[in-house]
Amino acid sequence: MNRECSQFRALYPQASLQIRDGSSREAVRALFAGECDLAVITRELEPEERTAAVRGRLELEGYRVARDAVIAIVHGKNPVENLAMNDLRKIYRGEFARWSQVGGEDRPIHVVIQSPESDITDYFEQDVMNGEAIGARSIYATSDSAVAAIVAQDPGAIGYVSMTGVTEGTRALRLSTLTGLPYWKPDPEAVYKGEYPLTRFVTCFVRSKGAALAGGVTTFVTSRDGQQIVHEAGLVPTAIPVRFVRRSPMLQSH
């Protein structure tokens, strides 16, 4: 969003924009309270938030601007490549404590988590843990990059990051919703189609009768130029048509 707003200012120098970081819950609260004009969140509105909007006669418009994914990462030399969601859940519950329990080497699993107040942990607990809190003894990290740094140095570690958080020395696991079903790698096409199990939207919410400038920023983010910034940031555009091209393994490289 920093890049989106910077480009918007270049097009409209008279525009005055201020970005404030925070969780999705904080952003929605600020939008409802009239403390901001545009809230960019990484989830849908919660039922209680929708109820509050109806009770307050607050008309909102939501625009999905990107798809992201929550990705389970391991050390680059960890032989485990696939995990079913129920196995990932058991690891983060603390029920599976050794990699041999999921087809790997006989070494302890070191669980890495992000802040319980962060959007990504909230999503992980809802979609992986079925609403339960993470129960495994864990190593705490403050960001995607901190998780990746720990995992890259520890062959027994596992962590979760967004699409942009897979770095050198780490590897994304392929996930399936249930044991026996296809495993999906979190590549852009699988995320775009929603085939990868842990796919989430990035959505811009504005008040229908709010500041015109907020609508202008949203229009830019959903435009071709704005969606190019989404792509360059490592996420998957959703507001424009996307085409995926795969080179046949039988063709020579040029």
mmCIF file of C-alpha atoms in Angstrom:
data_model
loop_
_atom_site.group_PDB
_atom_site.id
_atom_site.type_symbol
_atom_site.label_atom_id
_atom_site.label_comp_id
_atom_site.label_asym_id
_atom_site.label_seq_id
_atom_site.Cartn_x
_atom_site.Cartn_y
_atom_site.Cartn_z
ATOM 1 C CA MET A 1 0.000 0.000 0.000
ATOM 2 C CA ASN A 2 2.971 2.302 0.472
ATOM 3 C CA ARG A 3 3.853 1.777 -3.188
ATOM 4 C CA GLU A 4 0.229 2.144 -4.291
ATOM 5 C CA CYS A 5 -0.129 5.452 -2.447
ATOM 6 C CA SER A 6 3.239 6.707 -3.673
ATOM 7 C CA GLN A 7 2.225 6.086 -7.274
ATOM 8 C CA PHE A 8 -1.180 7.664 -6.658
ATOM 9 C CA ARG A 9 0.504 10.803 -5.276
ATOM 10 C CA ALA A 10 2.718 10.956 -8.378
ATOM 11 C CA LEU A 11 -0.416 11.038 -10.517
ATOM 12 C CA TYR A 12 -2.297 13.422 -8.216
ATOM 13 C CA PRO A 13 0.240 15.624 -6.358
ATOM 14 C CA GLN A 14 -2.525 17.485 -4.539
ATOM 15 C CA ALA A 15 -3.681 14.295 -2.806
ATOM 16 C CA SER A 16 -2.933 14.130 0.929
ATOM 17 C CA LEU A 17 -2.597 10.532 2.128
ATOM 18 C CA GLN A 18 -1.454 9.060 5.425
ATOM 19 C CA ILE A 19 -0.924 5.351 6.032
ATOM 20 C CA ARG A 20 -1.211 3.824 9.486
ATOM 21 C CA ASP A 21 -0.160 0.242 10.189
ATOM 22 C CA GLY A 22 -2.240 -2.040 12.364
ATOM 23 C CA SER A 23 -4.177 -5.279 12.461
ATOM 24 C CA SER A 24 -7.323 -5.859 10.411
ATOM 25 C CA ARG A 25 -9.401 -5.558 13.580
ATOM 26 C CA GLU A 26 -7.834 -2.157 14.336
ATOM 27 C CA ALA A 27 -8.382 -1.010 10.742
ATOM 28 C CA VAL A 28 -12.072 -1.977 10.764
ATOM 29 C CA ARG A 29 -12.600 -0.274 14.127
ATOM 30 C CA ALA A 30 -10.976 2.921 12.799
ATOM 31 C CA LEU A 31 -13.146 2.821 9.660
ATOM 32 C CA PHE A 32 -16.317 2.386 11.712
ATOM 33 C CA ALA A 33 -15.299 5.220 14.040
ATOM 34 C CA GLY A 34 -14.578 7.588 11.166
ATOM 35 C CA GLU A 35 -10.880 7.727 12.081
ATOM 36 C CA CYS A 36 -9.847 6.562 8.610
ATOM 37 C CA ASP A 37 -11.425 6.582 5.153
ATOM 38 C CA LEU A 38 -10.008 3.339 3.748
ATOM 39 C CA ALA A 39 -9.286 0.055 5.536
ATOM 40 C CA VAL A 40 -7.119 -2.571 3.856
ATOM 41 C CA ILE A 41 -7.514 -5.927 5.576
ATOM 42 C CA THR A 42 -6.424 -9.504 4.931
ATOM 43 C CA ARG A 43 -9.728 -11.182 5.767
ATOM 44 C CA GLU A 44 -13.464 -10.832 5.326
ATOM 45 C CA LEU A 45 -15.519 -8.855 7.824
ATOM 46 C CA GLU A 46 -16.356 -10.850 10.928
ATOM 47 C CA PRO A 47 -20.082 -11.515 11.628
ATOM 48 C CA GLU A 48 -20.035 -9.171 14.611
ATOM 49 C CA GLU A 49 -18.473 -6.437 12.453
ATOM 50 C CA ARG A 50 -21.199 -6.848 9.821
ATOM 51 C CA THR A 51 -23.836 -6.730 12.557
ATOM 52 C CA ALA A 52 -22.297 -3.550 13.976
ATOM 53 C CA ALA A 53 -22.328 -1.952 10.521
ATOM 54 C CA VAL A 54 -26.023 -2.784 10.075
ATOM 55 C CA ARG A 55 -26.947 -1.506 13.527
ATOM 56 C CA GLY A 56 -24.999 1.693 12.917
ATOM 57 C CA ARG A 57 -26.521 2.099 9.444
ATOM 58 C CA LEU A 58 -23.002 2.195 8.058
ATOM 59 C CA GLU A 59 -22.932 1.433 4.345
ATOM 60 C CA LEU A 60 -19.665 -0.189 3.288
ATOM 61 C CA GLU A 61 -18.206 -1.164 -0.055
ATOM 62 C CA GLY A 62 -15.547 -3.871 -0.302
ATOM 63 C CA TYR A 63 -13.111 -4.435 -3.165
ATOM 64 C CA ARG A 64 -10.899 -7.500 -3.350
ATOM 65 C CA VAL A 65 -7.537 -6.299 -4.641
ATOM 66 C CA ALA A 66 -5.227 -9.305 -4.159
ATOM 67 C CA ARG A 67 -4.975 -12.927 -3.156
ATOM 68 C CA ASP A 68 -2.389 -13.992 -0.602
ATOM 69 C CA ALA A 69 -1.629 -17.355 0.983
ATOM 70 C CA VAL A 70 -0.473 -18.536 4.381
ATOM 71 C CA ILE A 71 2.412 -20.898 3.684
ATOM 72 C CA ALA A 72 3.977 -23.528 5.935
ATOM 73 C CA ILE A 73 7.749 -23.386 5.496
ATOM 74 C CA VAL A 74 10.543 -25.727 6.571
ATOM 75 C CA HIS A 75 14.320 -25.823 6.286
ATOM 76 C CA GLY A 76 15.493 -26.277 2.704
ATOM 77 C CA LYS A 77 16.995 -29.706 3.468
ATOM 78 C CA ASN A 78 13.984 -31.083 5.345
ATOM 79 C CA PRO A 79 12.895 -34.182 3.328
ATOM 80 C CA VAL A 80 9.194 -33.686 4.112
ATOM 81 C CA GLU A 81 7.438 -32.177 1.098
ATOM 82 C CA ASN A 82 3.724 -32.785 1.745
ATOM 83 C CA LEU A 83 1.434 -32.278 4.725
ATOM 84 C CA ALA A 84 -2.289 -32.755 5.144
ATOM 85 C CA MET A 85 -4.033 -30.021 7.081
ATOM 86 C CA ASN A 86 -4.873 -32.394 9.917
ATOM 87 C CA ASP A 87 -1.153 -33.228 10.301
ATOM 88 C CA LEU A 88 -0.252 -29.535 10.333
ATOM 89 C CA ARG A 89 -2.935 -29.043 12.987
ATOM 90 C CA LYS A 90 -1.493 -31.847 15.124
ATOM 91 C CA ILE A 91 1.982 -30.293 14.888
ATOM 92 C CA TYR A 92 0.700 -26.943 16.134
ATOM 93 C CA ARG A 93 -1.413 -28.587 18.810
ATOM 94 C CA GLY A 94 1.704 -30.328 20.086
ATOM 95 C CA GLU A 95 0.370 -33.826 19.321
ATOM 96 C CA PHE A 96 3.124 -34.468 16.753
ATOM 97 C CA ALA A 97 6.512 -33.593 18.222
ATOM 98 C CA ARG A 98 8.884 -35.433 15.848
ATOM 99 C CA TRP A 99 9.261 -35.246 12.079
ATOM 100 C CA SER A 100 9.199 -39.050 11.841
ATOM 101 C CA GLN A 101 5.469 -38.864 12.660
ATOM 102 C CA VAL A 102 4.846 -37.177 9.297
ATOM 103 C CA GLY A 103 7.295 -39.190 7.201
ATOM 104 C CA GLY A 104 10.470 -37.248 7.946
ATOM 105 C CA GLU A 105 13.671 -37.822 9.892
ATOM 106 C CA ASP A 106 13.661 -38.777 13.539
ATOM 107 C CA ARG A 107 14.319 -35.302 14.915
ATOM 108 C CA PRO A 108 12.199 -32.994 17.095
ATOM 109 C CA ILE A 109 9.843 -30.495 15.475
ATOM 110 C CA HIS A 110 10.505 -26.898 16.494
ATOM 111 C CA VAL A 111 7.323 -24.861 16.026
ATOM 112 C CA VAL A 112 7.678 -21.175 15.124
ATOM 113 C CA ILE A 113 4.736 -18.789 15.500
ATOM 114 C CA GLN A 114 4.007 -15.110 14.974
ATOM 115 C CA SER A 115 2.295 -12.725 17.375
ATOM 116 C CA PRO A 116 -1.114 -13.958 18.616
ATOM 117 C CA GLU A 117 -2.468 -10.476 17.804
ATOM 118 C CA SER A 118 -1.299 -10.577 14.175
ATOM 119 C CA ASP A 119 -3.645 -11.151 11.249
ATOM 120 C CA ILE A 120 -1.667 -14.139 10.020
ATOM 121 C CA THR A 121 -1.864 -15.972 13.363
ATOM 122 C CA ASP A 122 -5.555 -15.177 13.644
ATOM 123 C CA TYR A 123 -6.078 -16.666 10.174
ATOM 124 C CA PHE A 124 -3.911 -19.701 11.001
ATOM 125 C CA GLU A 125 -5.859 -20.415 14.184
ATOM 126 C CA GLN A 126 -9.199 -20.108 12.389
ATOM 127 C CA ASP A 127 -8.399 -22.077 9.227
ATOM 128 C CA VAL A 128 -5.765 -24.570 10.411
ATOM 129 C CA MET A 129 -6.595 -24.954 14.103
ATOM 130 C CA ASN A 130 -10.394 -24.795 13.636
ATOM 131 C CA GLY A 131 -10.623 -21.880 16.031
ATOM 132 C CA GLU A 132 -8.308 -23.336 18.694
ATOM 133 C CA ALA A 133 -5.301 -21.497 20.053
ATOM 134 C CA ILE A 134 -1.893 -22.894 19.137
ATOM 135 C CA GLY A 135 -0.963 -25.308 21.912
ATOM 136 C CA ALA A 136 2.501 -26.532 20.927
ATOM 137 C CA ARG A 137 5.557 -25.211 22.711
ATOM 138 C CA SER A 138 6.681 -22.511 20.289
ATOM 139 C CA ILE A 139 9.449 -20.166 19.247
ATOM 140 C CA TYR A 140 8.128 -16.624 18.922
ATOM 141 C CA ALA A 141 8.952 -14.468 15.877
ATOM 142 C CA THR A 142 7.781 -10.935 15.132
ATOM 143 C CA SER A 143 7.389 -11.064 11.329
ATOM 144 C CA ASP A 144 7.570 -13.189 8.182
ATOM 145 C CA SER A 145 11.259 -12.371 7.789
ATOM 146 C CA ALA A 146 11.991 -13.343 11.393
ATOM 147 C CA VAL A 147 10.188 -16.678 10.924
ATOM 148 C CA ALA A 148 12.118 -17.371 7.716
ATOM 149 C CA ALA A 149 15.437 -16.506 9.382
ATOM 150 C CA ILE A 150 14.781 -19.001 12.201
ATOM 151 C CA VAL A 151 13.600 -21.761 9.866
ATOM 152 C CA ALA A 152 16.552 -21.277 7.492
ATOM 153 C CA GLN A 153 18.958 -21.961 10.370
ATOM 154 C CA ASP A 154 17.100 -24.853 12.016
ATOM 155 C CA PRO A 155 16.542 -28.168 10.145
ATOM 156 C CA GLY A 156 13.829 -29.087 12.670
ATOM 157 C CA ALA A 157 11.807 -25.885 12.433
ATOM 158 C CA ILE A 158 8.441 -25.196 10.847
ATOM 159 C CA GLY A 159 6.758 -21.816 10.560
ATOM 160 C CA TYR A 160 4.035 -19.976 8.665
ATOM 161 C CA VAL A 161 4.450 -16.888 6.479
ATOM 162 C CA SER A 162 2.665 -15.016 3.705
ATOM 163 C CA MET A 163 3.475 -15.533 0.008
ATOM 164 C CA THR A 164 6.307 -13.038 0.157
ATOM 165 C CA GLY A 165 7.891 -14.715 3.200
ATOM 166 C CA VAL A 166 9.499 -17.752 1.534
ATOM 167 C CA THR A 167 13.195 -16.896 1.359
ATOM 168 C CA GLU A 168 16.482 -18.571 0.521
ATOM 169 C CA GLY A 169 17.165 -21.521 2.811
ATOM 170 C CA THR A 170 13.454 -22.242 3.352
ATOM 171 C CA ARG A 171 10.964 -24.293 1.350
ATOM 172 C CA ALA A 172 7.186 -24.183 1.110
ATOM 173 C CA LEU A 173 5.319 -27.380 1.947
ATOM 174 C CA ARG A 174 2.599 -28.643 -0.343
ATOM 175 C CA LEU A 175 -0.712 -28.922 1.543
ATOM 176 C CA SER A 176 -3.909 -30.910 1.121
ATOM 177 C CA THR A 177 -7.214 -30.311 2.839
ATOM 178 C CA LEU A 178 -7.458 -33.995 3.840
ATOM 179 C CA THR A 179 -5.164 -37.020 3.784
ATOM 180 C CA GLY A 180 -5.550 -38.720 0.418
ATOM 181 C CA LEU A 181 -6.569 -35.606 -1.500
ATOM 182 C CA PRO A 182 -4.213 -33.768 -3.903
ATOM 183 C CA TYR A 183 -1.376 -31.738 -2.422
ATOM 184 C CA TRP A 184 -1.050 -28.184 -3.701
ATOM 185 C CA LYS A 185 2.066 -26.070 -3.961
ATOM 186 C CA PRO A 186 1.383 -22.407 -3.130
ATOM 187 C CA ASP A 187 2.246 -21.141 -6.605
ATOM 188 C CA PRO A 188 0.381 -18.104 -7.995
ATOM 189 C CA GLU A 189 -1.952 -20.170 -10.190
ATOM 190 C CA ALA A 190 -3.077 -22.467 -7.352
ATOM 191 C CA VAL A 191 -3.587 -19.425 -5.119
ATOM 192 C CA TYR A 192 -5.484 -17.540 -7.835
ATOM 193 C CA LYS A 193 -7.843 -20.488 -8.389
ATOM 194 C CA GLY A 194 -8.260 -21.068 -4.654
ATOM 195 C CA GLU A 195 -6.902 -24.617 -4.950
ATOM 196 C CA TYR A 196 -4.189 -24.084 -2.354
ATOM 197 C CA PRO A 197 -5.976 -24.645 0.991
ATOM 198 C CA LEU A 198 -4.748 -21.562 2.856
ATOM 199 C CA THR A 199 -5.716 -18.796 0.436
ATOM 200 C CA ARG A 200 -6.986 -15.433 1.648
ATOM 201 C CA PHE A 201 -8.055 -12.134 0.078
ATOM 202 C CA VAL A 202 -6.687 -8.645 0.624
ATOM 203 C CA THR A 203 -9.714 -6.326 0.577
ATOM 204 C CA CYS A 204 -10.180 -2.560 0.570
ATOM 205 C CA PHE A 205 -13.224 -1.344 2.511
ATOM 206 C CA VAL A 206 -14.581 2.204 2.236
ATOM 207 C CA ARG A 207 -17.717 3.915 3.479
ATOM 208 C CA SER A 208 -20.220 4.335 0.620
ATOM 209 C CA LYS A 209 -20.720 7.986 1.553
ATOM 210 C CA GLY A 210 -17.163 8.572 2.721
ATOM 211 C CA ALA A 211 -14.330 10.673 1.329
ATOM 212 C CA ALA A 212 -14.084 10.718 -2.457
ATOM 213 C CA LEU A 213 -10.315 10.417 -2.174
ATOM 214 C CA ALA A 214 -10.656 6.944 -0.617
ATOM 215 C CA GLY A 215 -12.707 5.856 -3.624
ATOM 216 C CA GLY A 216 -10.059 7.296 -5.923
ATOM 217 C CA VAL A 217 -7.294 5.322 -4.237
ATOM 218 C CA THR A 218 -9.366 2.131 -4.452
ATOM 219 C CA THR A 219 -10.023 2.774 -8.150
ATOM 220 C CA PHE A 220 -6.282 3.100 -8.732
ATOM 221 C CA VAL A 221 -5.413 -0.053 -6.751
ATOM 222 C CA THR A 222 -7.905 -2.050 -8.825
ATOM 223 C CA SER A 223 -6.662 -0.572 -12.116
ATOM 224 C CA ARG A 224 -4.098 -2.274 -14.352
ATOM 225 C CA ASP A 225 -1.283 -0.086 -12.978
ATOM 226 C CA GLY A 226 -2.349 -0.737 -9.400
ATOM 227 C CA GLN A 227 -2.649 -4.466 -9.992
ATOM 228 C CA GLN A 228 0.840 -4.479 -11.538
ATOM 229 C CA ILE A 229 2.124 -3.203 -8.184
ATOM 230 C CA VAL A 230 0.245 -6.064 -6.473
ATOM 231 C CA HIS A 231 1.987 -8.526 -8.812
ATOM 232 C CA GLU A 232 5.421 -6.992 -8.269
ATOM 233 C CA ALA A 233 4.874 -7.194 -4.505
ATOM 234 C CA GLY A 234 4.585 -10.987 -4.793
ATOM 235 C CA LEU A 235 0.802 -11.287 -4.404
ATOM 236 C CA VAL A 236 -1.794 -12.386 -6.962
ATOM 237 C CA PRO A 237 -3.946 -9.721 -8.662
ATOM 238 C CA THR A 238 -7.710 -10.219 -8.513
ATOM 239 C CA ALA A 239 -9.211 -7.090 -10.105
ATOM 240 C CA ILE A 240 -7.990 -7.738 -13.647
ATOM 241 C CA PRO A 241 -7.835 -10.892 -15.817
ATOM 242 C CA VAL A 242 -4.740 -12.996 -15.102
ATOM 243 C CA ARG A 243 -3.199 -15.507 -17.511
ATOM 244 C CA PHE A 244 -0.713 -18.185 -16.429
ATOM 245 C CA VAL A 245 1.785 -19.600 -18.911
ATOM 246 C CA ARG A 246 3.633 -22.854 -18.265
ATOM 247 C CA ARG A 247 6.536 -23.990 -20.440
ATOM 248 C CA SER A 248 6.339 -27.625 -21.478
ATOM 249 C CA PRO A 249 9.174 -29.698 -19.947
ATOM 250 C CA MET A 250 9.697 -31.197 -23.424
ATOM 251 C CA LEU A 251 10.599 -27.828 -24.933
ATOM 252 C CA GLN A 252 14.148 -26.564 -24.940
ATOM 253 C CA SER A 253 15.000 -23.412 -23.030
ATOM 254 C CA HIS A 254 16.187 -20.436 -25.040
#
